[in-house]
Amino acid sequence: MKTPIRSFQIAATGLDVLHHTRLKLASSLLLAERMDVALRDWSGQPVDLLVIGLDHPASADAQAQARALGVPTLSITRRVAAIARGELPHGATVRDINEQLSTLLLATPDAPNAVQGTPLLMQLARHDAQPAGMHLLQRGAMTLLVDPATRSIALPLATPLAEVAAQLDDSTWSLTAIDADTFQHQYAYRLPQRHSFEALFFCIARHRPELMPAPAAQASLQLRQWPDLSADDVPGPWLLAIARLHARPWRAIALANACRIPQDAAQSLFSAAVASGLALTQDAPVTPTPRRETPTDSRFFSWVARRFGLTLFAGAAS
């Protein structure tokens, strides 16, 4: 499977026409690296990267604002003579800018700036969340709708769930509440693809399991119903595990052994079931009590044996 396209927001301030044009070209070339960039003017709001022309008189204020927000910066200035991380000299080429954008956007964030807690989309899609109208989520070039009333999300036609999962923990999602009429008139044609919350959580469990809350290690779990999935949405080995969870309660380690899948995969299935509200949980695993054979059982098995030309209990009769 191809790496999902990631969306980023870049703001610019203090650049002259030449460097702003080169920034646009450099940003568009990032699509070759499966990075979709939305470029806009700096407004003091959080973005993934701020590109500053430090030779502009107002650039110092913008730089201070970015530092306070924890926004990484790329500065272009006559004050430097050589390329360094986060710094380019005046006259930087499209290639120079493109390489810096790629490096800075894909850099691992520092610990203080790392996103903490449950991603916004997962909060809105919780099975116990109260329906409160539709929510439009936007980040860069990606737009989606969360509809708690129908327990579904709406996506552009060409956007797979895996691409959404890849960007869940980014902090620059904007949230706008809209009503049904606004959706029908302005967004329905742009977001024609619908996926259930169940499909969303099972996709996250597959592609971003670290975002899922871990169920109790010793809990026994059963699915109350078959998840709203197609065979193309889950790995083949998961289908047997889902079928077994639908049939009766299992502990994660027992399910992993029975289906010959890693225990982490079984835990991911448990997490998806709990997050989507499909889990029937028990504090302790159910151990079936061996059933004592009765004379009725013996007569039944003897009848089955005779039906297929076999003889049972021959040793006992001799």
Short mmCIF file of C-alpha atoms in Angstrom, two decimals, residues 13-300:
data_model
loop_
_atom_site.label_atom_id
_atom_site.label_comp_id
_atom_site.label_asym_id
_atom_site.label_seq_id
_atom_site.Cartn_x
_atom_site.Cartn_y
_atom_site.Cartn_z
CA THR A 13 5.39 36.60 5.93
CA GLY A 14 7.93 39.24 4.93
CA LEU A 15 8.89 37.61 1.62
CA ASP A 16 9.40 39.61 -1.54
CA VAL A 17 7.64 38.58 -4.77
CA LEU A 18 10.58 36.50 -6.02
CA HIS A 19 10.94 34.39 -2.89
CA HIS A 20 7.19 34.04 -2.42
CA THR A 21 6.90 32.68 -5.97
CA ARG A 22 9.75 30.26 -5.35
CA LEU A 23 8.10 29.15 -2.11
CA LYS A 24 4.89 28.35 -4.02
CA LEU A 25 6.80 26.25 -6.54
CA ALA A 26 8.81 24.48 -3.83
CA SER A 27 5.61 23.68 -1.94
CA SER A 28 3.90 22.23 -5.02
CA LEU A 29 6.89 19.96 -5.67
CA LEU A 30 6.36 18.29 -2.29
CA LEU A 31 3.50 16.30 -3.82
CA ALA A 32 6.19 14.05 -5.27
CA GLU A 33 6.96 13.12 -1.64
CA ARG A 34 3.22 12.59 -0.93
CA MET A 35 3.01 15.86 1.00
CA ASP A 36 0.10 18.19 0.21
CA VAL A 37 0.83 21.76 1.30
CA ALA A 38 -1.63 24.63 1.78
CA LEU A 39 0.18 27.98 1.69
CA ARG A 40 -1.31 31.09 3.30
CA ASP A 41 -0.35 34.39 4.85
CA TRP A 42 0.72 34.42 8.49
CA SER A 43 -2.15 35.34 10.82
CA GLY A 44 -0.66 34.42 14.18
CA GLN A 45 -2.45 31.05 14.24
CA PRO A 46 -0.69 27.67 14.67
CA VAL A 47 0.63 26.13 11.46
CA ASP A 48 3.15 23.41 10.63
CA LEU A 49 5.81 25.85 9.44
CA LEU A 50 6.30 29.61 9.12
CA VAL A 51 8.55 30.92 6.33
CA ILE A 52 9.88 34.38 7.24
CA GLY A 53 11.69 37.00 5.21
CA LEU A 54 13.83 38.35 8.04
CA ASP A 55 14.84 41.41 6.04
CA HIS A 56 11.28 42.76 6.34
CA PRO A 57 10.80 45.28 9.21
CA ALA A 58 7.86 43.39 10.75
CA SER A 59 9.52 39.97 10.65
CA ALA A 60 10.86 40.15 14.22
CA ASP A 61 7.33 40.26 15.66
CA ALA A 62 6.24 37.29 13.54
CA GLN A 63 9.28 35.33 14.63
CA ALA A 64 8.51 36.04 18.29
CA GLN A 65 4.87 34.96 17.82
CA ALA A 66 5.95 31.71 16.15
CA ARG A 67 8.41 30.98 18.95
CA ALA A 68 5.70 31.51 21.57
CA LEU A 69 3.35 29.13 19.73
CA GLY A 70 6.03 26.50 19.20
CA VAL A 71 5.78 26.85 15.40
CA PRO A 72 9.00 25.90 13.55
CA THR A 73 10.37 28.54 11.18
CA LEU A 74 12.37 28.78 7.99
CA SER A 75 14.04 32.17 7.62
CA ILE A 76 15.34 33.71 4.41
CA THR A 77 17.70 36.62 4.96
CA ARG A 78 20.75 38.46 3.73
CA ARG A 79 22.28 38.04 7.19
CA VAL A 80 23.41 34.46 6.46
CA ALA A 81 25.75 33.40 3.70
CA ALA A 82 25.31 29.62 3.77
CA ILE A 83 22.45 27.16 4.01
CA ALA A 84 21.75 25.81 7.50
CA ARG A 85 18.80 24.00 9.07
CA GLY A 86 15.95 26.51 9.23
CA GLU A 87 18.00 29.24 7.48
CA LEU A 88 18.50 30.16 3.82
CA PRO A 89 20.43 33.04 2.31
CA HIS A 90 18.72 35.68 0.16
CA GLY A 91 18.38 34.35 -3.38
CA ALA A 92 17.67 30.77 -2.30
CA THR A 93 16.59 28.60 -5.21
CA VAL A 94 13.40 26.59 -5.52
CA ARG A 95 15.44 23.45 -4.85
CA ASP A 96 16.97 24.95 -1.69
CA ILE A 97 13.55 25.90 -0.36
CA ASN A 98 12.02 22.54 -1.31
CA GLU A 99 14.72 20.59 0.57
CA GLN A 100 14.29 22.74 3.67
CA LEU A 101 10.50 22.38 3.61
CA SER A 102 10.74 18.60 3.35
CA THR A 103 13.26 18.37 6.19
CA LEU A 104 11.41 20.70 8.56
CA LEU A 105 7.90 19.36 7.92
CA LEU A 106 8.91 15.75 8.43
CA ALA A 107 11.08 16.44 11.46
CA THR A 108 10.03 14.71 14.68
CA PRO A 109 8.55 17.33 17.01
CA ASP A 110 10.27 18.10 20.29
CA ALA A 111 8.69 16.52 23.35
CA PRO A 112 7.18 19.77 24.73
CA ASN A 113 5.38 20.37 21.44
CA ALA A 114 4.21 16.82 20.85
CA VAL A 115 0.46 16.34 20.65
CA GLN A 116 -0.93 14.92 23.89
CA GLY A 117 -4.22 13.19 24.62
CA THR A 118 -6.88 11.82 22.31
CA PRO A 119 -7.00 13.27 18.76
CA LEU A 120 -9.97 15.53 18.05
CA LEU A 121 -11.63 13.23 15.51
CA MET A 122 -11.47 10.28 17.90
CA GLN A 123 -13.06 12.39 20.66
CA LEU A 124 -15.97 13.31 18.39
CA ALA A 125 -16.42 9.71 17.21
CA ARG A 126 -16.53 8.08 20.64
CA HIS A 127 -19.44 5.68 21.06
CA ASP A 128 -20.55 7.53 24.21
CA ALA A 129 -20.29 11.04 22.68
CA GLN A 130 -23.57 12.93 22.63
CA PRO A 131 -24.89 13.87 19.15
CA ALA A 132 -24.58 17.64 18.88
CA GLY A 133 -24.88 18.43 15.21
CA MET A 134 -22.34 18.05 12.44
CA HIS A 135 -18.67 19.01 12.77
CA LEU A 136 -16.51 20.08 9.84
CA LEU A 137 -12.82 19.32 10.36
CA GLN A 138 -10.15 20.90 8.17
CA ARG A 139 -6.39 20.63 8.03
CA GLY A 140 -4.42 21.92 5.07
CA ALA A 141 -6.05 20.53 1.94
CA MET A 142 -7.98 17.84 3.83
CA THR A 143 -11.64 18.34 4.78
CA LEU A 144 -13.98 15.83 6.42
CA LEU A 145 -17.30 15.85 8.23
CA VAL A 146 -18.16 14.11 11.50
CA ASP A 147 -21.85 13.23 11.82
CA PRO A 148 -22.56 11.82 15.32
CA ALA A 149 -26.27 11.41 14.55
CA THR A 150 -25.53 8.76 11.90
CA ARG A 151 -22.25 7.68 13.53
CA SER A 152 -20.34 8.28 10.31
CA ILE A 153 -17.75 10.52 8.70
CA ALA A 154 -17.92 11.99 5.20
CA LEU A 155 -14.78 12.23 3.04
CA PRO A 156 -13.79 13.39 -0.45
CA LEU A 157 -14.16 10.63 -3.02
CA ALA A 158 -10.42 10.01 -3.42
CA THR A 159 -9.51 10.11 0.29
CA PRO A 160 -9.05 6.69 1.96
CA LEU A 161 -9.53 6.17 5.67
CA ALA A 162 -5.84 5.28 5.99
CA GLU A 163 -4.93 8.80 4.89
CA VAL A 164 -7.12 10.24 7.64
CA ALA A 165 -5.55 7.91 10.21
CA ALA A 166 -2.08 9.10 9.20
CA GLN A 167 -2.92 12.68 10.23
CA LEU A 168 -5.08 12.20 13.31
CA ASP A 169 -2.58 13.38 15.90
CA ASP A 170 -1.64 16.62 14.14
CA SER A 171 -2.68 19.61 16.23
CA THR A 172 -3.72 22.05 13.51
CA TRP A 173 -7.17 20.66 12.73
CA SER A 174 -9.84 23.38 12.76
CA LEU A 175 -13.36 22.59 13.97
CA THR A 176 -16.53 24.24 12.66
CA ALA A 177 -20.07 23.30 13.68
CA ILE A 178 -22.51 23.25 10.76
CA ASP A 179 -26.14 22.26 10.29
CA ALA A 180 -27.64 19.73 7.88
CA ASP A 181 -28.80 22.38 5.38
CA THR A 182 -25.32 23.91 5.18
CA PHE A 183 -23.82 20.48 4.59
CA GLN A 184 -26.28 19.64 1.83
CA HIS A 185 -25.79 22.94 0.00
CA GLN A 186 -22.05 23.46 0.43
CA TYR A 187 -20.31 20.19 1.24
CA ALA A 188 -22.37 17.13 0.25
CA TYR A 189 -21.01 17.10 -3.31
CA ARG A 190 -17.45 17.56 -2.04
CA LEU A 191 -17.71 14.84 0.62
CA PRO A 192 -19.71 12.03 -1.01
CA GLN A 193 -17.88 9.11 0.64
CA ARG A 194 -19.32 7.80 3.93
CA HIS A 195 -17.64 5.54 6.50
CA SER A 196 -19.04 4.39 9.83
CA PHE A 197 -17.30 5.13 13.11
CA GLU A 198 -16.74 1.38 13.38
CA ALA A 199 -14.77 1.35 10.13
CA LEU A 200 -12.82 4.39 11.33
CA PHE A 201 -11.73 2.81 14.62
CA PHE A 202 -10.77 -0.51 13.03
CA CYS A 203 -8.71 1.43 10.46
CA ILE A 204 -6.96 3.37 13.23
CA ALA A 205 -6.30 0.11 15.08
CA ARG A 206 -4.61 -1.23 11.97
CA HIS A 207 -2.58 1.81 10.88
CA ARG A 208 -2.12 3.82 14.10
CA PRO A 209 -2.53 1.35 16.99
CA GLU A 210 -0.51 3.60 19.30
CA LEU A 211 -3.43 6.06 19.32
CA MET A 212 -5.93 3.50 20.60
CA PRO A 213 -6.66 3.11 24.34
CA ALA A 214 -5.51 -0.26 25.63
CA PRO A 215 -8.22 -2.55 27.05
CA ALA A 216 -7.74 -4.36 30.35
CA ALA A 217 -5.08 -7.01 29.89
CA GLN A 218 -7.11 -9.82 31.50
CA ALA A 219 -10.49 -8.82 30.07
CA SER A 220 -12.57 -11.26 28.08
CA LEU A 221 -14.33 -9.67 25.10
CA GLN A 222 -16.96 -10.56 22.54
CA LEU A 223 -18.32 -8.51 19.61
CA ARG A 224 -21.99 -7.67 19.94
CA GLN A 225 -22.29 -7.61 16.13
CA TRP A 226 -20.13 -7.92 13.04
CA PRO A 227 -18.28 -4.62 12.42
CA ASP A 228 -19.28 -2.48 9.47
CA LEU A 229 -16.26 -3.42 7.35
CA SER A 230 -15.47 -4.79 3.94
CA ALA A 231 -12.84 -7.48 3.43
CA ASP A 232 -10.62 -4.90 1.69
CA ASP A 233 -10.48 -2.77 4.85
CA VAL A 234 -8.80 -5.33 7.11
CA PRO A 235 -5.88 -7.75 6.76
CA GLY A 236 -6.91 -11.30 5.91
CA PRO A 237 -5.73 -12.81 9.25
CA TRP A 238 -7.96 -10.34 11.11
CA LEU A 239 -11.13 -11.70 9.50
CA LEU A 240 -10.86 -15.07 11.28
CA ALA A 241 -10.15 -13.29 14.58
CA ILE A 242 -13.19 -11.02 14.11
CA ALA A 243 -15.37 -14.05 13.32
CA ARG A 244 -14.21 -15.82 16.49
CA LEU A 245 -14.83 -12.69 18.58
CA HIS A 246 -18.32 -12.51 17.10
CA ALA A 247 -19.01 -16.12 18.09
CA ARG A 248 -17.96 -16.07 21.75
CA PRO A 249 -15.81 -14.26 24.36
CA TRP A 250 -12.02 -14.48 24.12
CA ARG A 251 -9.00 -13.18 25.94
CA ALA A 252 -6.46 -11.45 23.70
CA ILE A 253 -3.65 -13.97 24.21
CA ALA A 254 -5.97 -16.93 23.59
CA LEU A 255 -7.36 -15.31 20.44
CA ALA A 256 -3.85 -14.59 19.15
CA ASN A 257 -2.83 -18.22 19.67
CA ALA A 258 -6.00 -19.62 18.12
CA CYS A 259 -5.77 -17.41 15.01
CA ARG A 260 -1.95 -17.44 14.77
CA ILE A 261 -1.69 -13.68 14.80
CA PRO A 262 0.63 -11.48 16.91
CA GLN A 263 -0.74 -10.62 20.35
CA ASP A 264 -0.39 -6.93 19.45
CA ALA A 265 -2.83 -7.47 16.57
CA ALA A 266 -5.32 -9.12 18.91
CA GLN A 267 -4.98 -6.22 21.35
CA SER A 268 -5.60 -3.80 18.46
CA LEU A 269 -8.83 -5.62 17.62
CA PHE A 270 -9.89 -5.42 21.27
CA SER A 271 -9.12 -1.68 21.31
CA ALA A 272 -11.17 -1.10 18.14
CA ALA A 273 -14.10 -3.05 19.57
CA VAL A 274 -14.06 -1.05 22.81
CA ALA A 275 -13.64 2.34 21.09
CA SER A 276 -16.44 1.68 18.61
CA GLY A 277 -18.88 0.45 21.26
CA LEU A 278 -19.06 -3.09 19.87
CA ALA A 279 -17.44 -4.78 22.86
CA LEU A 280 -19.25 -7.00 25.31
CA THR A 281 -16.68 -7.25 28.08
CA GLN A 282 -16.32 -9.48 31.12
CA ASP A 283 -13.98 -8.96 34.06
CA ALA A 284 -12.73 -12.54 33.93
CA PRO A 285 -12.61 -15.00 31.04
CA VAL A 286 -15.34 -17.55 30.82
CA THR A 287 -14.04 -21.11 31.20
CA PRO A 288 -16.49 -23.62 29.71
CA THR A 289 -17.43 -26.40 32.15
CA PRO A 290 -16.88 -29.85 30.64
CA ARG A 291 -20.26 -31.36 29.83
CA ARG A 292 -20.92 -34.82 31.25
CA GLU A 293 -21.99 -37.35 28.69
CA THR A 294 -25.51 -38.71 29.28
CA PRO A 295 -27.26 -41.82 27.94
CA THR A 296 -29.13 -39.53 25.57
CA ASP A 297 -25.78 -38.33 24.17
CA SER A 298 -24.66 -41.93 23.67
CA ARG A 299 -27.85 -42.85 21.78
CA PHE A 300 -27.46 -39.75 19.60
#
